[in-house]
Short mmCIF file of C-alpha atoms and ligand atoms in Angstrom, two decimals:
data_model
loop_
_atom_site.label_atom_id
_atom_site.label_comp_id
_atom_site.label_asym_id
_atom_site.label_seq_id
_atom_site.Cartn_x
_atom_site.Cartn_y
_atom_site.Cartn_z
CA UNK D 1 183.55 -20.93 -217.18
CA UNK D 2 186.21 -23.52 -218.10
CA UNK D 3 184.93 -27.02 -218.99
CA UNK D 4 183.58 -28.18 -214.98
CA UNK D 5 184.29 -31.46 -214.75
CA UNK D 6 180.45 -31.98 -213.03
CA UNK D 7 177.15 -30.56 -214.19
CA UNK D 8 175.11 -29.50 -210.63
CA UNK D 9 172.19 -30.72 -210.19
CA UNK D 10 168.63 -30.06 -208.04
CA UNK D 11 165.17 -29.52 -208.39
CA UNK D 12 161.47 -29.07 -207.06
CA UNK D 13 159.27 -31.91 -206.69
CA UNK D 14 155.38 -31.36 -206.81
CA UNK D 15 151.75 -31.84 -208.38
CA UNK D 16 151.28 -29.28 -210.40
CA UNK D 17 155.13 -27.79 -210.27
CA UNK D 18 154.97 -25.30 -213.46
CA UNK D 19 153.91 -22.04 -210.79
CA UNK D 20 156.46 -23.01 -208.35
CA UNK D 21 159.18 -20.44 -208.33
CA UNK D 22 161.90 -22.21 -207.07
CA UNK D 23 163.61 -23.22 -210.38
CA UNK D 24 163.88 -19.18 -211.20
CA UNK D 25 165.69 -18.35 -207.62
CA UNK D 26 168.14 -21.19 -207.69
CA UNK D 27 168.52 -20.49 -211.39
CA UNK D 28 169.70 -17.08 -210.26
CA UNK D 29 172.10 -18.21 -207.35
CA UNK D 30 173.89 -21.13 -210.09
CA UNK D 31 174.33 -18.25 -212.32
CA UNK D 32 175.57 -15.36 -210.14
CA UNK D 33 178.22 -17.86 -208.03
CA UNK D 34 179.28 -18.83 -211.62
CA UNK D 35 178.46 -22.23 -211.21
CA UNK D 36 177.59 -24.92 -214.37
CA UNK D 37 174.28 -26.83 -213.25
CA UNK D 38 170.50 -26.77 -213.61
CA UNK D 39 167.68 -26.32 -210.98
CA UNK D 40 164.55 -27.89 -212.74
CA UNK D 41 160.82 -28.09 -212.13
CA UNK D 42 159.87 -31.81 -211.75
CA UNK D 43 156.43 -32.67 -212.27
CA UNK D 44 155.86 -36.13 -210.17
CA UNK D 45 152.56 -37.53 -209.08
CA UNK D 46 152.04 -38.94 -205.62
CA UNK D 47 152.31 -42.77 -206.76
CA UNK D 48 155.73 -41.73 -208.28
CA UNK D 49 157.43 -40.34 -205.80
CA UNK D 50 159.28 -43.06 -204.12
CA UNK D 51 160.84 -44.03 -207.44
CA UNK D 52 161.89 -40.39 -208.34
CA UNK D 53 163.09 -40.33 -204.99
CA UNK D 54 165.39 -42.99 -205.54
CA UNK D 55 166.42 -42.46 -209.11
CA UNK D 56 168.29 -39.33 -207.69
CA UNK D 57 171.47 -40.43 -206.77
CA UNK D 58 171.79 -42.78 -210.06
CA UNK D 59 171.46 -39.24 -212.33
CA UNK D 60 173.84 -37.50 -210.50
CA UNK D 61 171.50 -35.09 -208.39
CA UNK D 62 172.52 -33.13 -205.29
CA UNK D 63 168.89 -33.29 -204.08
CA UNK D 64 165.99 -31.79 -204.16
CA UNK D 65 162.83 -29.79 -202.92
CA UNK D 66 159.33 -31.28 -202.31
CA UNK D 67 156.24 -28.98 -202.31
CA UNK D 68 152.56 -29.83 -202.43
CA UNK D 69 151.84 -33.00 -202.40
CA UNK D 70 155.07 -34.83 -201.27
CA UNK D 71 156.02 -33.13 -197.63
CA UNK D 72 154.32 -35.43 -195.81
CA UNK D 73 154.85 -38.38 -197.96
CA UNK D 74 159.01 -37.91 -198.51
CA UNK D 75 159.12 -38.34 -194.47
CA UNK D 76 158.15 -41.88 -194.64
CA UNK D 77 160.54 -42.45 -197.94
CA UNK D 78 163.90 -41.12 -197.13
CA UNK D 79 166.33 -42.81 -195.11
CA UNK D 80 166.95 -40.44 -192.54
CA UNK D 81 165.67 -37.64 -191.49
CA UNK D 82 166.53 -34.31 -189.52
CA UNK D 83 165.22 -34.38 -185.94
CA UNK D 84 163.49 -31.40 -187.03
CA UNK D 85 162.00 -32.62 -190.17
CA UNK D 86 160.43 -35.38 -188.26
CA UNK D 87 159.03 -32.95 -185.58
CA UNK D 88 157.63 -31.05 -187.97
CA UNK D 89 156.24 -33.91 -190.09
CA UNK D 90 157.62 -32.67 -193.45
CA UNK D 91 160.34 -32.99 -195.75
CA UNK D 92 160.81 -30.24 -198.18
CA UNK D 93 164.78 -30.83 -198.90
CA UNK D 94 166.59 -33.47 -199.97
CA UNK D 95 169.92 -34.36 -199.94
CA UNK D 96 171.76 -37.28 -201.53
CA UNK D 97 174.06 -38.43 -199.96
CA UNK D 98 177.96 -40.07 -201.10
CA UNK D 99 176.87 -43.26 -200.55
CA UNK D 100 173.50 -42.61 -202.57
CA UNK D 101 171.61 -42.47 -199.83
CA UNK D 102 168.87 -39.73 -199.24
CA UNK D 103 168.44 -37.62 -195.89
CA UNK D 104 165.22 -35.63 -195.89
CA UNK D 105 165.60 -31.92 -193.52
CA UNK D 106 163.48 -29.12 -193.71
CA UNK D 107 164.00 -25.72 -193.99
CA UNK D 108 160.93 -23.64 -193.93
CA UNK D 109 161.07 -23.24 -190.16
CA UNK D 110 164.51 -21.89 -190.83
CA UNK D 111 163.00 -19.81 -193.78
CA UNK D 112 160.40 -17.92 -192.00
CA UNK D 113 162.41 -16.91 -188.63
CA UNK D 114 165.09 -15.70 -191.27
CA UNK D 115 162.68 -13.68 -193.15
CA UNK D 116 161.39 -11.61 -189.86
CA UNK D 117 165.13 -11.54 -188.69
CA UNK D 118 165.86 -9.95 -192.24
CA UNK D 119 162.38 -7.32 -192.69
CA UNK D 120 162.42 -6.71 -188.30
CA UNK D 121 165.91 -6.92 -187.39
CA UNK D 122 165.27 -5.92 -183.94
CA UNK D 123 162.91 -8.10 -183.52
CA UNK D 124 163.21 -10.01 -179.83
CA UNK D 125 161.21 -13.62 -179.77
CA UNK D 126 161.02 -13.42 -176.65
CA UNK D 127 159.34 -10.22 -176.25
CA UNK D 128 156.08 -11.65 -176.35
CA UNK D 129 153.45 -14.28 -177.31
CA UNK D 130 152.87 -14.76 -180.84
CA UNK D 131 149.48 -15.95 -182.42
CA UNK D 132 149.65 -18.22 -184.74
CA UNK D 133 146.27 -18.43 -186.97
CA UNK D 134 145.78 -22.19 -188.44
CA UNK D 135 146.83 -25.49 -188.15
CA UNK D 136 147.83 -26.90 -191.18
CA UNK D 137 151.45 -27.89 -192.72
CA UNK D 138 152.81 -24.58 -192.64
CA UNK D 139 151.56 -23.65 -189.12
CA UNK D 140 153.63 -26.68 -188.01
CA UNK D 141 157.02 -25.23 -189.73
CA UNK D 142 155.99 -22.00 -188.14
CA UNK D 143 155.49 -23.39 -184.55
CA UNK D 144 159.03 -25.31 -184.38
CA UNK D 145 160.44 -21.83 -185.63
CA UNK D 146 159.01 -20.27 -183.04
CA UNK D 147 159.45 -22.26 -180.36
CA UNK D 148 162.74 -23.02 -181.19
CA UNK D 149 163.36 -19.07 -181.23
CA UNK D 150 162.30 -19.03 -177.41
CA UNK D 151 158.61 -17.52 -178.10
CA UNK D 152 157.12 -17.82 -174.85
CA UNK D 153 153.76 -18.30 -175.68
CA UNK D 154 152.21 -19.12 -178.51
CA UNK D 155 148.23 -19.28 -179.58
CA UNK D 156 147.04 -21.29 -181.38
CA UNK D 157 143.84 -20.64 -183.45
CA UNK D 158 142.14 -22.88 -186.23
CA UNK D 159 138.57 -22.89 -187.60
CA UNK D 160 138.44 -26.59 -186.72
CA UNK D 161 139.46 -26.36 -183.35
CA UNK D 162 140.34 -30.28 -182.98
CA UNK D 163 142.84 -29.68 -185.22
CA UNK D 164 144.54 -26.91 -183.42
CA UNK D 165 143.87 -28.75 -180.06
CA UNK D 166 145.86 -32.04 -181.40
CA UNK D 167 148.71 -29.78 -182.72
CA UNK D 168 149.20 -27.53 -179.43
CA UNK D 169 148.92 -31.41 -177.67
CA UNK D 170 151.46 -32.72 -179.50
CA UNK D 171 154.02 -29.77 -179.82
CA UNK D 172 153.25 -28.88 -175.70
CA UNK D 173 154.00 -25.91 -173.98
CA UNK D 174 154.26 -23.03 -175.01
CA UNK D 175 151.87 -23.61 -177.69
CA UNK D 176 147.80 -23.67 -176.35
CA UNK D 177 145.16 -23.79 -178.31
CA UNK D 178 142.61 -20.80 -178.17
CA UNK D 179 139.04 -21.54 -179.95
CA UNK D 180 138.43 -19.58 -183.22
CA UNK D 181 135.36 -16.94 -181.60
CA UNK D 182 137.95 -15.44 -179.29
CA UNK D 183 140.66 -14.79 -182.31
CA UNK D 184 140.00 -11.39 -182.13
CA UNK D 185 140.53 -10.91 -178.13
CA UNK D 186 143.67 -13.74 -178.46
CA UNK D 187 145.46 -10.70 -180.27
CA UNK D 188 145.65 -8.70 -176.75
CA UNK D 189 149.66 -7.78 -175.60
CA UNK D 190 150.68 -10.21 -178.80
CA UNK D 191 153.99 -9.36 -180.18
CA UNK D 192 153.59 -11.01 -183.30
CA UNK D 193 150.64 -12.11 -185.49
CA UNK D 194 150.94 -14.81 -188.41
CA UNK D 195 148.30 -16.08 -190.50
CA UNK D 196 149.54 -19.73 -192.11
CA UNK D 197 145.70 -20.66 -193.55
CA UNK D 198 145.48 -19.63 -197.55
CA UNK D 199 143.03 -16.85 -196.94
CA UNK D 200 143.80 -13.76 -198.22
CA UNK D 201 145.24 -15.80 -201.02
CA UNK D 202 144.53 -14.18 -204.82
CA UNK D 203 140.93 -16.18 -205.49
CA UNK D 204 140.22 -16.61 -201.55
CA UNK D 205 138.65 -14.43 -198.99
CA UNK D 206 140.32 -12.45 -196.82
CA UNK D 207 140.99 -13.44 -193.58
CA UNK D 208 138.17 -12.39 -191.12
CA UNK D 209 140.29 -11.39 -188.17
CA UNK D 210 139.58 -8.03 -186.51
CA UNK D 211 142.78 -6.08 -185.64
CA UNK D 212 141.44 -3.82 -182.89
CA UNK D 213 142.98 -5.69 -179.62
CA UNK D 214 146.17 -6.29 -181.30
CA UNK D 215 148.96 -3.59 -180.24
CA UNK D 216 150.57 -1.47 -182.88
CA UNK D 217 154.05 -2.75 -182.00
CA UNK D 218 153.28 -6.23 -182.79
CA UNK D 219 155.01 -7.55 -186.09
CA UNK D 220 152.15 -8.77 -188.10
CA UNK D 221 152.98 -11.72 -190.50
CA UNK D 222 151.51 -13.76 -193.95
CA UNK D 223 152.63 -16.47 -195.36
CA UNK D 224 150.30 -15.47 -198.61
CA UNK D 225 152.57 -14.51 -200.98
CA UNK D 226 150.30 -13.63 -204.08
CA UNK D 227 149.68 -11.03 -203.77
CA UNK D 228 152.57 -9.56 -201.71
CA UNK D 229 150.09 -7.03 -199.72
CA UNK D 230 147.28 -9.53 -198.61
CA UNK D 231 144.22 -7.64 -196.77
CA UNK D 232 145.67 -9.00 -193.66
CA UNK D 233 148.98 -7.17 -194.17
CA UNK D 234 147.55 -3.97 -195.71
CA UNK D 235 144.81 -3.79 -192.37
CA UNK D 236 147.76 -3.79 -190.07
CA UNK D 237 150.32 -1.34 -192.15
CA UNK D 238 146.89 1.10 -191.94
CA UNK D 239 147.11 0.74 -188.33
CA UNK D 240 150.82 1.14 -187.95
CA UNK D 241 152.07 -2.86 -187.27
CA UNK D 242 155.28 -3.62 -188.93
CA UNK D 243 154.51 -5.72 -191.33
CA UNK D 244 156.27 -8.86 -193.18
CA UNK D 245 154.66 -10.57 -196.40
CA UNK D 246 155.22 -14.34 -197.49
CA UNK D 247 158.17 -13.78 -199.82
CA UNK D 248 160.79 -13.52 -197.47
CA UNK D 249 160.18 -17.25 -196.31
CA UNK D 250 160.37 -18.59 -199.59
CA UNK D 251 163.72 -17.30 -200.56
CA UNK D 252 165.30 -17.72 -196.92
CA UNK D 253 164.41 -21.57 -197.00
CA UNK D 254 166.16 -21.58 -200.22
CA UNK D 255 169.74 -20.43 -198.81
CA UNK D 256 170.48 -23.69 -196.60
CA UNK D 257 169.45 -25.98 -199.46
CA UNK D 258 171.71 -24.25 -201.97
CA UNK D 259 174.19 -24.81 -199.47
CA UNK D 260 173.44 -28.30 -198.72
CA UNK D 261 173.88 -28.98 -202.47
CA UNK D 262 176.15 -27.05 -203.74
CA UNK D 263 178.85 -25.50 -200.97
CA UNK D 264 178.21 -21.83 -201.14
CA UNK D 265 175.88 -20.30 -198.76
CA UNK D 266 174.07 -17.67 -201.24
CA UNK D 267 172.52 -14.04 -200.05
CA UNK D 268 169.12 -13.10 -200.54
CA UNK D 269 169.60 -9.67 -202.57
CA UNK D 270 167.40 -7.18 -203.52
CA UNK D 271 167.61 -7.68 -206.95
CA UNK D 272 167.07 -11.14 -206.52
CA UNK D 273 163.64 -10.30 -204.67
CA UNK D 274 162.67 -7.98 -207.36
CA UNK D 275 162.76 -10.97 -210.01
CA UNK D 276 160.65 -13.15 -207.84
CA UNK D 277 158.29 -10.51 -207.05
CA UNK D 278 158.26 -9.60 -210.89
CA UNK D 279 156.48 -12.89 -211.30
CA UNK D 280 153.90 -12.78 -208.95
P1 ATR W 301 149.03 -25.97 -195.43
O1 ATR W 301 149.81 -27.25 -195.46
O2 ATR W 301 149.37 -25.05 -196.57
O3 ATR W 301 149.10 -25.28 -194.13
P2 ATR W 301 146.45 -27.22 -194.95
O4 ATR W 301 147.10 -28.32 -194.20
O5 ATR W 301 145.41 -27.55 -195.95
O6 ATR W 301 147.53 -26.38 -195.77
O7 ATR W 301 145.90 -26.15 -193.90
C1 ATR W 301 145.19 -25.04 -194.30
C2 ATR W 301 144.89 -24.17 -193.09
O8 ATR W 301 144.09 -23.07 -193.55
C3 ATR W 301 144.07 -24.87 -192.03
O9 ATR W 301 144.43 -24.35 -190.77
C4 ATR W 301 142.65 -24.49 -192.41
O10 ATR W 301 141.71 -24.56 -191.36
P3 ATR W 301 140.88 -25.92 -191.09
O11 ATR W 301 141.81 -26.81 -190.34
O12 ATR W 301 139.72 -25.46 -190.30
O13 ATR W 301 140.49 -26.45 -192.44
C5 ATR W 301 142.86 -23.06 -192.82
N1 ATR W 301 141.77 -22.57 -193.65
C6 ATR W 301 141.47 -22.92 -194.91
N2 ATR W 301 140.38 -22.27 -195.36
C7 ATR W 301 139.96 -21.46 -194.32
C8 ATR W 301 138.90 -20.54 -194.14
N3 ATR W 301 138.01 -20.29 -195.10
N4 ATR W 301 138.80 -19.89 -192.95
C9 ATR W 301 139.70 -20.14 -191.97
N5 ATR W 301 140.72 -21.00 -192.08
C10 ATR W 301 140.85 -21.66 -193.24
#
């Protein structure tokens, strides 16, 4: 490349950041569009967010990514954000803008409908009701998605039920909350499962959900990444579900915030999967 006359910047703020594997996927993107520029892991505590936050625009960055613990926290910092961001209650992408100001969108919503769209291509939302298995951050991302997607009903199912209760209350139809003893009968005529809680996680148990009532056409999906095959995901391939592991939304939420940044909307490849999955 011929002398650039700008060095791209972005990164990945969190607490801890060194296992996040965002810094080796947009690595890979900068690299095979050709472009000069950096994606780094930026290891921020919660008290100093606002001011890394703010010292973006002043070292040239395009913006950045928040994970664990700055979501939440970024919403109330940036000085705009996406209609969608605020539904959701989360910021996980930043973008500075040209008059140094900083909008705050999010794209995991975006990330997981794109990952199902990419693994079940025939895949109709509205085929069905989805159940959605806890309450937490993620769940939220994965409720907008679906909603947004034209799911027309979705249950809602959390070990502390209050918690699901509040979240189906505040999101509305068609999300309802269904108490955690009747998990296993919720799964009746679903079209597609998702578990958004940590179990099955490497280190936590598996998630105790029995897959007898669900049908074998339903898409069954984890947003457990490590490891790839989580006992959820390897009950339901035994059974015959189509099945679609955590991966796929972390590189798909990627795309739009590459594009945000940097102009070129980049393609989730193979290859690139296979060095992400290499490091799990
Ligand atoms: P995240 O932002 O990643 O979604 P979170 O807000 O801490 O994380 O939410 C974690 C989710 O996993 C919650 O739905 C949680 O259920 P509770 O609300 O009852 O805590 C769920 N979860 C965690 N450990 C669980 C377990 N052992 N069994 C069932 N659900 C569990």
């Amino acid at each position: 490349m011929s002398h650039p006359d700008r060095f791209l910047l972005a990164g990945v703020m969190g607490w801890p950041i060194m296992h996040s594997r965002s810094p080796k996927l947009h690595g890979y993107w900068l690299d095979h569009y050709g472009l000069a520029g950096a994606y780094v892991p930026l290891a921020i505590k919660a008290e100093g967010l606002e001011a890394a936050l703010r010292a973006l625009p002043a070292l040239g960055f395009a913006g950045c990514n928040l994970t664990i613990p700055h979501k939440e926290a970024a919403l109330r910092i940036v000085d705009e954000a996406s209609p969608l961001a605020r539904r959701i209650g989360a910021v996980n992408c930043i973008v500075v803008r040209a008059d140094g100001s900083l909008e705050g969108r999010n794209y995991d919503a975006f990330g997981f409908t794109e990952s199902l769209r990419e693994r079940a291509p025939d895949l109709r939302f509205d085929a069905g009701p989805a159940v959605v298995i806890g309450a937490g951050g993620a769940s939220r991302a994965i409720l907008a998605g679906l909603m947004d997607e034209g799911v027309p009903e979705i249950r809602l199912i959390n070990r502390s039920p209050a918690r699901a209760q509040a979240l189906a209350a505040e999101f509305g139809a068609p999300v309802r909350a269904v108490p955690w003893e009747a998990k296993a009968q919720a799964l009746e005529g679903a079209a597609i499962l998702v578990n958004t809680t940590s179990q099955g996680m490497v280190g936590e148990a598996p998630l105790d959900l029995a897959l007898d009532a669900l049908p074998v056409s339903a898409l069954v999906v984890d947003i457990v990444y490590a490891p790839l095959e989580t006992p959820l995901l390897a009950a339901a391939r035994a059974r015959g579900n189509r099945v679609v592991d955590g991966l796929g939304m972390l590189l798909h939420q990627a795309r739009p915030a590459f594009e945000a940044w940097f102009g070129i909307d980049p393609k989730v490849t193979p290859e690139l999967r296979a060095l992400i999955e290499a490091t799990l």
